[in-house]
Coordinates of N, CA and C in Angstrom, one line a residue:
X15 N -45.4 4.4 32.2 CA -45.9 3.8 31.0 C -45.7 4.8 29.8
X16 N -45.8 6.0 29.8 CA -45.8 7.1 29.4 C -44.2 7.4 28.8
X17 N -43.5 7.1 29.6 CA -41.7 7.4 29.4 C -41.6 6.0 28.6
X18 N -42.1 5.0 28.4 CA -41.7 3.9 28.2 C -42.3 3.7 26.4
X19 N -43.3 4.3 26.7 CA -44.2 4.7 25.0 C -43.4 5.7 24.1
X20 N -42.9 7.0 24.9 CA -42.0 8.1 24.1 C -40.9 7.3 23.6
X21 N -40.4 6.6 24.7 CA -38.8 5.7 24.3 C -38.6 5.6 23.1
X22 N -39.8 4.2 23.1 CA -40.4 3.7 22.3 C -40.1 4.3 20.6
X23 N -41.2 5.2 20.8 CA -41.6 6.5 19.4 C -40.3 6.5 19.1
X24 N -39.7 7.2 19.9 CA -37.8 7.9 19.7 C -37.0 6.9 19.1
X25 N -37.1 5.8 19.5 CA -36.4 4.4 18.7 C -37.2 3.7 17.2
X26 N -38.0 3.8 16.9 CA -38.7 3.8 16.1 C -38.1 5.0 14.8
X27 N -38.4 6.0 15.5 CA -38.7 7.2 14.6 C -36.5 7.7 14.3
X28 N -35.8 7.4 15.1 CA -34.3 6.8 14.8 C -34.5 6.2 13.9
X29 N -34.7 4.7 13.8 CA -34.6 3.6 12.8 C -34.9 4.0 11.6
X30 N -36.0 4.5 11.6 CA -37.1 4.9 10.2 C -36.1 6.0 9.6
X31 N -35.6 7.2 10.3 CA -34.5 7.9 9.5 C -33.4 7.5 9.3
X32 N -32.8 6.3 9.6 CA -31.5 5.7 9.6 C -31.9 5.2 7.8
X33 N -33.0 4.3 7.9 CA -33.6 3.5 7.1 C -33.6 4.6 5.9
X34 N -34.1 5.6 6.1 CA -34.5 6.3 4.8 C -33.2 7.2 4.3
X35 N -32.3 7.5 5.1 CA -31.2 7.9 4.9 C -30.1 7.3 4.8
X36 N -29.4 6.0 5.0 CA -28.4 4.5 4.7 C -28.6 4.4 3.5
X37 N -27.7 3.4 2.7 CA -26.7 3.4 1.6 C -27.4 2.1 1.7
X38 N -27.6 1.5 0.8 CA -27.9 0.1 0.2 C -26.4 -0.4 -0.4
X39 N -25.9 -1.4 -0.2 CA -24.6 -2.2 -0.5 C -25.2 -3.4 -1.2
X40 N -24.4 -3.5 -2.1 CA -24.6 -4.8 -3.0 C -23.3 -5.6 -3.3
X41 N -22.7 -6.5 -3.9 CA -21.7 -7.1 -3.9 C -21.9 -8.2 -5.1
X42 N -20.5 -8.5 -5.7 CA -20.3 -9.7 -7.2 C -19.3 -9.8 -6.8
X43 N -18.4 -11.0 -6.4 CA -17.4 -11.2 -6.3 C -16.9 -12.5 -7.2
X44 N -15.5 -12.1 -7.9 CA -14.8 -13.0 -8.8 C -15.4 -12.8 -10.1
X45 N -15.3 -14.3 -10.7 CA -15.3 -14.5 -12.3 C -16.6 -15.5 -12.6
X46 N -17.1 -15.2 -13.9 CA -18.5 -16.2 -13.7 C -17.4 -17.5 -14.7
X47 N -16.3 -17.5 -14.8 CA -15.8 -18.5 -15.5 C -14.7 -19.2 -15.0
X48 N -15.1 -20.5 -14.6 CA -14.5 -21.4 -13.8 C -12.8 -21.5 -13.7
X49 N -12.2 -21.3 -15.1 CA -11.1 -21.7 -15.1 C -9.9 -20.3 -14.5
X50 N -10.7 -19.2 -14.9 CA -10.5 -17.8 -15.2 C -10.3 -17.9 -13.3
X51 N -11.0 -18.4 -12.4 CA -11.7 -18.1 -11.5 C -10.5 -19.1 -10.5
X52 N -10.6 -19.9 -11.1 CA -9.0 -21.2 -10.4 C -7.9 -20.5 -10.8
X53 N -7.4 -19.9 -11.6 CA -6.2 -18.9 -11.7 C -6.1 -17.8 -10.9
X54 N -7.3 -17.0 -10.5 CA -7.1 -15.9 -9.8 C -7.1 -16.1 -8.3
X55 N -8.0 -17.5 -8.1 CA -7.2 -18.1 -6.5 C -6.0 -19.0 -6.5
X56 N -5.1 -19.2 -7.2 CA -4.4 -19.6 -7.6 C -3.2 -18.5 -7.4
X57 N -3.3 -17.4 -7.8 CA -2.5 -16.5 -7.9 C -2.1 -15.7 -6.7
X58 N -3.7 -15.8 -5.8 CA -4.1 -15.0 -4.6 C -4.5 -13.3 -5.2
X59 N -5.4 -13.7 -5.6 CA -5.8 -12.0 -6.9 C -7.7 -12.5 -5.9
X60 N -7.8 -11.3 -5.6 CA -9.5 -11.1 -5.1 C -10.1 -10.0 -5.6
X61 N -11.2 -10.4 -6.6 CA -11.8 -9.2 -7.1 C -13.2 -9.2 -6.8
X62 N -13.8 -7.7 -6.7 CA -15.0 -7.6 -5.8 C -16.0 -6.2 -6.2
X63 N -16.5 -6.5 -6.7 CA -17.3 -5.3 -6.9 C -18.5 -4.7 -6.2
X64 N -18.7 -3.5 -5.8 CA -19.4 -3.4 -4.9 C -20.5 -1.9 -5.6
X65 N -21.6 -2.6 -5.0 CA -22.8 -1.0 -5.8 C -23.7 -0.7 -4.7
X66 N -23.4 0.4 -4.5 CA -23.9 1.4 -4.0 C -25.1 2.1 -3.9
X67 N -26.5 2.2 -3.9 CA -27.4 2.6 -3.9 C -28.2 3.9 -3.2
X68 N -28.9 5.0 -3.1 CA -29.5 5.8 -2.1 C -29.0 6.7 -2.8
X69 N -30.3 7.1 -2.2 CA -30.5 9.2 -2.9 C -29.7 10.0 -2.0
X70 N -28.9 9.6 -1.1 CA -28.1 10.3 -0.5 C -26.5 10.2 -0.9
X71 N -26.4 9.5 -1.8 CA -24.7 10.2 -2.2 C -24.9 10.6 -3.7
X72 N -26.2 11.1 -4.2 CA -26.4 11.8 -5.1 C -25.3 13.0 -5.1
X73 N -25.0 13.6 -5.7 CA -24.1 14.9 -5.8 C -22.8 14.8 -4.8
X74 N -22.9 13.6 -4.2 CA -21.5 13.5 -3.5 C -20.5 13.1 -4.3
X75 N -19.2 13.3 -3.5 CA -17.9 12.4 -4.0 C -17.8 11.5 -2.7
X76 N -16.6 11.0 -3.1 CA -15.9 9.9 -2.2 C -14.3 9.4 -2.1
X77 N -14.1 9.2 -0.5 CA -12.9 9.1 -0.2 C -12.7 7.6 0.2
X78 N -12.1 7.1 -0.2 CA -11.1 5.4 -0.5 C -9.9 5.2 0.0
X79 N -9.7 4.9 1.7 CA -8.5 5.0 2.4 C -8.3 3.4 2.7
X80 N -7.1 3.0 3.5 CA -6.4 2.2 3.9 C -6.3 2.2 5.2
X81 N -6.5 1.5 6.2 CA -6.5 1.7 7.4 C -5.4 0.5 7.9
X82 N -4.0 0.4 8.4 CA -3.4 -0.1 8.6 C -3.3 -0.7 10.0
X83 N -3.1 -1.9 10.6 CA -3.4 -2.3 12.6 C -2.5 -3.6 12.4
X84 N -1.6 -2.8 14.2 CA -0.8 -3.9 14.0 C -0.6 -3.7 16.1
X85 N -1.2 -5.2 16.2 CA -0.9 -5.8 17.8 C -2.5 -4.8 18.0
X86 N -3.5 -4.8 18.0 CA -4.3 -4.0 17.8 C -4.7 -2.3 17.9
X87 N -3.4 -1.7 17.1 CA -3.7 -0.3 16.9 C -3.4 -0.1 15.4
X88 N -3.9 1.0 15.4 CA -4.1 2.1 14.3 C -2.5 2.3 14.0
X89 N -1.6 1.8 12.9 CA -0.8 2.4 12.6 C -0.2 3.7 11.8
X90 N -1.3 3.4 10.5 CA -1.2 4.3 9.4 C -2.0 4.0 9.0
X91 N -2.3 5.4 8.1 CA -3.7 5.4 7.1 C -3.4 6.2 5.7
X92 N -3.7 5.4 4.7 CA -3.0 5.8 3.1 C -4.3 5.9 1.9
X93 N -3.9 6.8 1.2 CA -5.5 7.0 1.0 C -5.1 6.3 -0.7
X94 N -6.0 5.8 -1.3 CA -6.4 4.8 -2.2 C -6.9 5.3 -3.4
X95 N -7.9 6.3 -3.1 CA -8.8 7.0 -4.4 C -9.1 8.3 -3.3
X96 N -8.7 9.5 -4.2 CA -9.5 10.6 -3.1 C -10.7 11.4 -4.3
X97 N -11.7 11.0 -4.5 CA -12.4 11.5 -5.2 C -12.9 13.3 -4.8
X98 N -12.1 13.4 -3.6 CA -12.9 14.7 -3.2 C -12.1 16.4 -3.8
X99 N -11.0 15.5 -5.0 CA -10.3 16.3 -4.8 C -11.3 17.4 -6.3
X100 N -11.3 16.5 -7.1 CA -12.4 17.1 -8.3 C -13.8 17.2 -8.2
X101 N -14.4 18.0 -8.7 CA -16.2 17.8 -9.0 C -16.2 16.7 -10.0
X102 N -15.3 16.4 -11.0 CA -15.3 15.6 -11.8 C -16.3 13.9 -11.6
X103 N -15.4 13.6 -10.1 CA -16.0 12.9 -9.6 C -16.8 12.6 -8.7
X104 N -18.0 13.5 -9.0 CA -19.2 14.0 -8.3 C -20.1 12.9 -8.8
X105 N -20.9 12.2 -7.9 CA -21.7 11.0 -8.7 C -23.0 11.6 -9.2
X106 N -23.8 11.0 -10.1 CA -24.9 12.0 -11.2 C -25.9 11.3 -10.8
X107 N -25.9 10.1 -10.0 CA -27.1 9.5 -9.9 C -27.3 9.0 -8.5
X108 N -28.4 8.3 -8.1 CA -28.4 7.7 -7.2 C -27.9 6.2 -6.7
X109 N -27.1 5.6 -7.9 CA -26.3 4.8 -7.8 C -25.1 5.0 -8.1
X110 N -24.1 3.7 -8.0 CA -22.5 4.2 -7.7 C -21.9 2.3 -7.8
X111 N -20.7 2.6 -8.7 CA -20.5 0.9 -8.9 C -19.1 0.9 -8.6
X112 N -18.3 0.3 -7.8 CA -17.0 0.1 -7.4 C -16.1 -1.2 -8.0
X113 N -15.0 -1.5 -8.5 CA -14.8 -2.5 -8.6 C -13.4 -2.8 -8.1
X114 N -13.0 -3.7 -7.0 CA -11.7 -3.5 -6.3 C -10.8 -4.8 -6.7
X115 N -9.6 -4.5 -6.8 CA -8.7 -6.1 -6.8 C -7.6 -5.7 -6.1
X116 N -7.0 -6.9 -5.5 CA -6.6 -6.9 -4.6 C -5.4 -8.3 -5.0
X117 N -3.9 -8.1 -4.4 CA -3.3 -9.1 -4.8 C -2.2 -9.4 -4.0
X118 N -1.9 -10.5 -3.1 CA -1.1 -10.4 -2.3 C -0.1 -11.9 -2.4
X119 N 0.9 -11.3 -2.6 CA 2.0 -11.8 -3.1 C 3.8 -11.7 -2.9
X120 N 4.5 -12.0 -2.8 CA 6.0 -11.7 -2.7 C 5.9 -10.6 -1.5
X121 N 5.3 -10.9 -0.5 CA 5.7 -10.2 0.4 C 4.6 -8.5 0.6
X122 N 4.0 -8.5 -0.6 CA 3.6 -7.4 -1.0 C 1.5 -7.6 -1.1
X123 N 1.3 -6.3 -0.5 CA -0.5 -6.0 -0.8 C -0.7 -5.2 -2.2
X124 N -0.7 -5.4 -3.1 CA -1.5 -4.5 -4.2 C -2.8 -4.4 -4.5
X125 N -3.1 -3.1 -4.8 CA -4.4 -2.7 -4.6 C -4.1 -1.8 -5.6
X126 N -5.8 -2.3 -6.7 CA -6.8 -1.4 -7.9 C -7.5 -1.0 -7.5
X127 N -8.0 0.2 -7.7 CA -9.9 0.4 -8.0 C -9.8 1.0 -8.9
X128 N -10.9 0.8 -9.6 CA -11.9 0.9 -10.8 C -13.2 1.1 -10.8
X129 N -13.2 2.2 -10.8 CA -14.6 3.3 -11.4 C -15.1 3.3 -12.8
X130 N -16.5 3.8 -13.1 CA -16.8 3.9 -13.9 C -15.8 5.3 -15.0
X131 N -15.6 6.1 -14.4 CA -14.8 7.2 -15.4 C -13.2 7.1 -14.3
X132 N -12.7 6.3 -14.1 CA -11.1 6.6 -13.6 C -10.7 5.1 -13.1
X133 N -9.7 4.8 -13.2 CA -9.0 4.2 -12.4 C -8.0 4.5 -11.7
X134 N -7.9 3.8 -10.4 CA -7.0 4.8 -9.5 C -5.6 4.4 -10.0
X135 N -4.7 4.9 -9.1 CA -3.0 4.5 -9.4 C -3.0 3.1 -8.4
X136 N -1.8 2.0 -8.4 CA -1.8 1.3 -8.1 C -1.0 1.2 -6.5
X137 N -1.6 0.9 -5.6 CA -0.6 0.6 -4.4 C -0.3 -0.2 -4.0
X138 N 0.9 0.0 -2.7 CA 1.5 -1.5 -2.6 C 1.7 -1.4 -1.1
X139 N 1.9 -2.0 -0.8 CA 2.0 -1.9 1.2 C 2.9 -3.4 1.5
X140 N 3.2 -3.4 2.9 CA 4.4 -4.7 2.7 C 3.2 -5.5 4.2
X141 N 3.4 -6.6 3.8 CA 2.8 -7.8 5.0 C 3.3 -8.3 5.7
X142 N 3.4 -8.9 6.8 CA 4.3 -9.0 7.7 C 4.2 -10.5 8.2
X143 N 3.8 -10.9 7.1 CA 3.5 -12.6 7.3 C 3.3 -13.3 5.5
X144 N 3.7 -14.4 5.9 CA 3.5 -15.6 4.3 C 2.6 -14.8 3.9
X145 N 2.5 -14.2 2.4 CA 1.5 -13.8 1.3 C 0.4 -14.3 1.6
X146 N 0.1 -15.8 1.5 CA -0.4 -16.8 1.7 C -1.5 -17.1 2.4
X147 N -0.9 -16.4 3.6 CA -1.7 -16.5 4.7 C -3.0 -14.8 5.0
X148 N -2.8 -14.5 3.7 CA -4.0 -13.3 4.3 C -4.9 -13.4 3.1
X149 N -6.4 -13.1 3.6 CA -6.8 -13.0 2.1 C -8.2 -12.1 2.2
X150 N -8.9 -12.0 1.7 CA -10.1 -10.9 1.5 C -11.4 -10.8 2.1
X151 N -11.7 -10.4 2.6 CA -13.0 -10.7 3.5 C -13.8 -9.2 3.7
X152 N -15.1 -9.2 2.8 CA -16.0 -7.8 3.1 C -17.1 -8.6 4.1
X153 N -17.8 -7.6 4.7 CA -18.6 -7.6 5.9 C -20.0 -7.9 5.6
X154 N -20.3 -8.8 4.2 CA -21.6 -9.2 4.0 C -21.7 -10.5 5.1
X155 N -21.0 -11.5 5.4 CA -21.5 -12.8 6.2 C -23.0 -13.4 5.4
X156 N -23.3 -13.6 6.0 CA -24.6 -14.6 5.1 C -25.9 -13.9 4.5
X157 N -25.6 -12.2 4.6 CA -26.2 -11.0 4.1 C -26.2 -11.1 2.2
X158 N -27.2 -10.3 1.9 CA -27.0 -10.4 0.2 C -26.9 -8.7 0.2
X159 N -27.3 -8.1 1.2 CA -26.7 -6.7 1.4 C -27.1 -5.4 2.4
X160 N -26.2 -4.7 2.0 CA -25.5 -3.8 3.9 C -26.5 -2.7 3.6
X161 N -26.4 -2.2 4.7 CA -27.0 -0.5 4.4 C -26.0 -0.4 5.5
X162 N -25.6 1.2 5.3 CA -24.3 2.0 5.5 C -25.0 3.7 5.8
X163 N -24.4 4.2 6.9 CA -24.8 5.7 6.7 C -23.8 6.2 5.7
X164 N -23.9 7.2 5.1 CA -23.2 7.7 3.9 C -22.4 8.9 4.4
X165 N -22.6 9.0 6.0 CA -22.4 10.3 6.6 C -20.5 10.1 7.0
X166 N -20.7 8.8 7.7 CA -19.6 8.1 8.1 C -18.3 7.2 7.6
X167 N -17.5 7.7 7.6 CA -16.6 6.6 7.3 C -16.8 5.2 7.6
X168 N -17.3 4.1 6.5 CA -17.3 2.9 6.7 C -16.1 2.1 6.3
X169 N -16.0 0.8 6.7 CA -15.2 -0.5 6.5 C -15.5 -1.6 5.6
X170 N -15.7 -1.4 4.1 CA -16.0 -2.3 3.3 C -14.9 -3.8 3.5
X171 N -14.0 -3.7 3.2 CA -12.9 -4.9 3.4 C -12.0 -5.0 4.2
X172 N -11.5 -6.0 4.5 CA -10.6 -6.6 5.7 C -9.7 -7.7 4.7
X173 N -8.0 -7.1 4.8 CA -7.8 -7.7 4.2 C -6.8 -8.5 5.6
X174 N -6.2 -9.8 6.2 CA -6.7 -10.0 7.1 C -5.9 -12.0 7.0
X175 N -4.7 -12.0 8.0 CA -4.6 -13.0 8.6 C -5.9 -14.1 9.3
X176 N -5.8 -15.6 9.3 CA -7.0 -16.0 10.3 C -7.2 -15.9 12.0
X177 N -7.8 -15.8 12.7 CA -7.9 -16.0 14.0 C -7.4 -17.4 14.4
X178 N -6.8 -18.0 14.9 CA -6.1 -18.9 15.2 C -6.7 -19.8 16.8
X179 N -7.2 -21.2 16.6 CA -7.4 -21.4 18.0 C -6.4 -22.4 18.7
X180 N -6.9 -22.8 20.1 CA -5.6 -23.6 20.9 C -5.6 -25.2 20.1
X181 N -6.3 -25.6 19.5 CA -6.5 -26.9 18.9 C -6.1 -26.6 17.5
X182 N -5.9 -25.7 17.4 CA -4.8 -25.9 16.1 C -5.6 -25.7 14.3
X183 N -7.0 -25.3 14.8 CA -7.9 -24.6 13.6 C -7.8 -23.3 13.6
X184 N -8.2 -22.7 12.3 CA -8.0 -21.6 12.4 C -9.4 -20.8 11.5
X185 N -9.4 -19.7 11.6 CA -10.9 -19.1 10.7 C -10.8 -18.1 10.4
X186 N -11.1 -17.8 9.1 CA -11.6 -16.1 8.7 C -12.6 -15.7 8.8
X187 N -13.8 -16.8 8.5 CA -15.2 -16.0 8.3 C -15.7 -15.7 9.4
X188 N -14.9 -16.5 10.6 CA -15.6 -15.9 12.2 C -15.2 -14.6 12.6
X189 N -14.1 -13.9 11.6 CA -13.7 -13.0 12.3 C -14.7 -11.7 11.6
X190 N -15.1 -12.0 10.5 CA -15.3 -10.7 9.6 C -17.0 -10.8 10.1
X191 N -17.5 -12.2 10.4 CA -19.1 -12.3 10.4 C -19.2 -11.8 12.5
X192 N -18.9 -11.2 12.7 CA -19.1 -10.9 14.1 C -19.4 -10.0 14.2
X193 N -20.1 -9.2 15.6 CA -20.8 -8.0 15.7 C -19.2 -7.3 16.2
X194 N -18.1 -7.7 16.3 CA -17.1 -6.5 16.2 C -16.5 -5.8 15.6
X195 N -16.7 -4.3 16.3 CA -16.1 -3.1 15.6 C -14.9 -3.6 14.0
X196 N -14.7 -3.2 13.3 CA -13.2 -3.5 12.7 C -12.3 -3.4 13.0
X197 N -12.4 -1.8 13.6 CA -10.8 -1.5 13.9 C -10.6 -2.4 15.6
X198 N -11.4 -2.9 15.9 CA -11.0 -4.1 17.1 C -11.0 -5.4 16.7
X199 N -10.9 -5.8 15.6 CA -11.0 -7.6 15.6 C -9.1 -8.1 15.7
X200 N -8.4 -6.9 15.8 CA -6.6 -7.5 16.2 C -6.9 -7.5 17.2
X201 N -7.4 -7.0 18.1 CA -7.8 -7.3 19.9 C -8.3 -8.2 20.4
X202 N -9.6 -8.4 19.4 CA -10.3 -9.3 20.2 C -10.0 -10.6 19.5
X203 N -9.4 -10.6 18.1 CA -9.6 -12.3 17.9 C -7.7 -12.7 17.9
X204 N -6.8 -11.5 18.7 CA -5.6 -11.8 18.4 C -4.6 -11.9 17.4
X205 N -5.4 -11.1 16.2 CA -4.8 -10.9 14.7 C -3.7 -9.8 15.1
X206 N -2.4 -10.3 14.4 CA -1.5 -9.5 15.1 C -1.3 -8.4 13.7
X207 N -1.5 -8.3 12.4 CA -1.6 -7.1 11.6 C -2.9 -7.8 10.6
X208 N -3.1 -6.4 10.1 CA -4.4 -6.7 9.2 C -4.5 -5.3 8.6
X209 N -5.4 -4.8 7.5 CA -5.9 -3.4 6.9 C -7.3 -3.4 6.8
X210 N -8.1 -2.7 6.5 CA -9.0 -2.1 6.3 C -9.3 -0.9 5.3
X211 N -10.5 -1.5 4.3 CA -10.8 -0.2 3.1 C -11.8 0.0 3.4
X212 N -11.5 1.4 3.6 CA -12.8 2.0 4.3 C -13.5 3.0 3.1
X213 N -14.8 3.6 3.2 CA -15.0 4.9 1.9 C -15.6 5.4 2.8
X214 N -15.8 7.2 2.5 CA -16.1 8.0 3.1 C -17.0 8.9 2.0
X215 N -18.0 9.1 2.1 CA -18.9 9.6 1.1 C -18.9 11.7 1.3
X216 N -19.0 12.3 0.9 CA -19.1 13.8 1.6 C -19.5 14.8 0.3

């Protein structure tokens, strides 16, 4: 009873510092104007902003990589924004506002980010399937928002073919709203390429 009470405490008293030390995630995605808003899915243009909260990436910076999987492995990894290279972009507060676009087209992935003092350079990566067929999915699911350790490299977006079934439907939101890892959903849901933006706080 005694080992089963300590457990207990030990799980508890985990949670409570996870809790006091995790990143609060917030999210706005697109345009609040309708027409603006049918053009940019129209185009295949996904924009997403994301705010970051917690007294723990006070005086940090942050790293904004690319994580590339194909037949489910790790191919390559390309980095996006490396904030760690200046103090410049040392954050001053306890919040932090991200704003990402994303545009996949002629064969090609392009990728913005947009900070409050910088914008990064623009990248391009090649797809390996119809433009068409991939499109943007961050890891809220029916969440209004994440908490994150700030310690770790996280997986904010999946940009991301559908899972495909034998009857001939197919889904995105089942792939991104599941308790699997990221760098395993080419495994387990049969996605034969996909990426991942990950940030790394330090």
């Amino acid at each position: 009873m005694k080992i089963k009470y300590s457990l207990l405490l030990l799980v508890l008293a985990a949670n409570f510092s996870f809790g006091q030390n995790s990143v609060k995630v917030t999210s706005y995605y697109g345009s609040e104007n309708t027409d603006i808003q049918n053009l940019i899915d129209f185009e295949n243009i996904h924009f997403e902003q994301l705010n970051f909260e917690g007294k723990e990436i006070k005086e940090k910076q942050y790293k904004i990589s690319l994580q590339e999987f194909k037949n489910g492995k790790l191919i390559s990894k390309s980095i996006l924004f490396d904030g760690l290279e200046d103090e410049y972009f040392k954050i001053k507060s306890d919040k932090e506002s991200l704003k990402f676009l994303f545009k996949m087209a002629d064969g090609k992935l392009k990728i913005y980010i947009r900070g409050s003092r910088f914008g990064s350079k623009k990248s391009y990566f090649k797809l390996k399937d119809n433009s068409d067929e991939y499109t943007l999915k961050d890891f809220f699911g029916n969440k209004n928002e994440l908490n994150i350790d700030p310690n770790q490299e996280t997986a904010v977006f999946a940009i991301l073919t559908p899972t495909k079934h034998e009857d001939g439907s197919s889904s995105y939101c089942e792939v991104v709203q599941s308790d699997i890892k990221p760098e395993n959903l080419g495994t387990h849901f049969k996605i034969p390429h996909y990426f991942l933006v990950t940030i790394l706080f330090k």
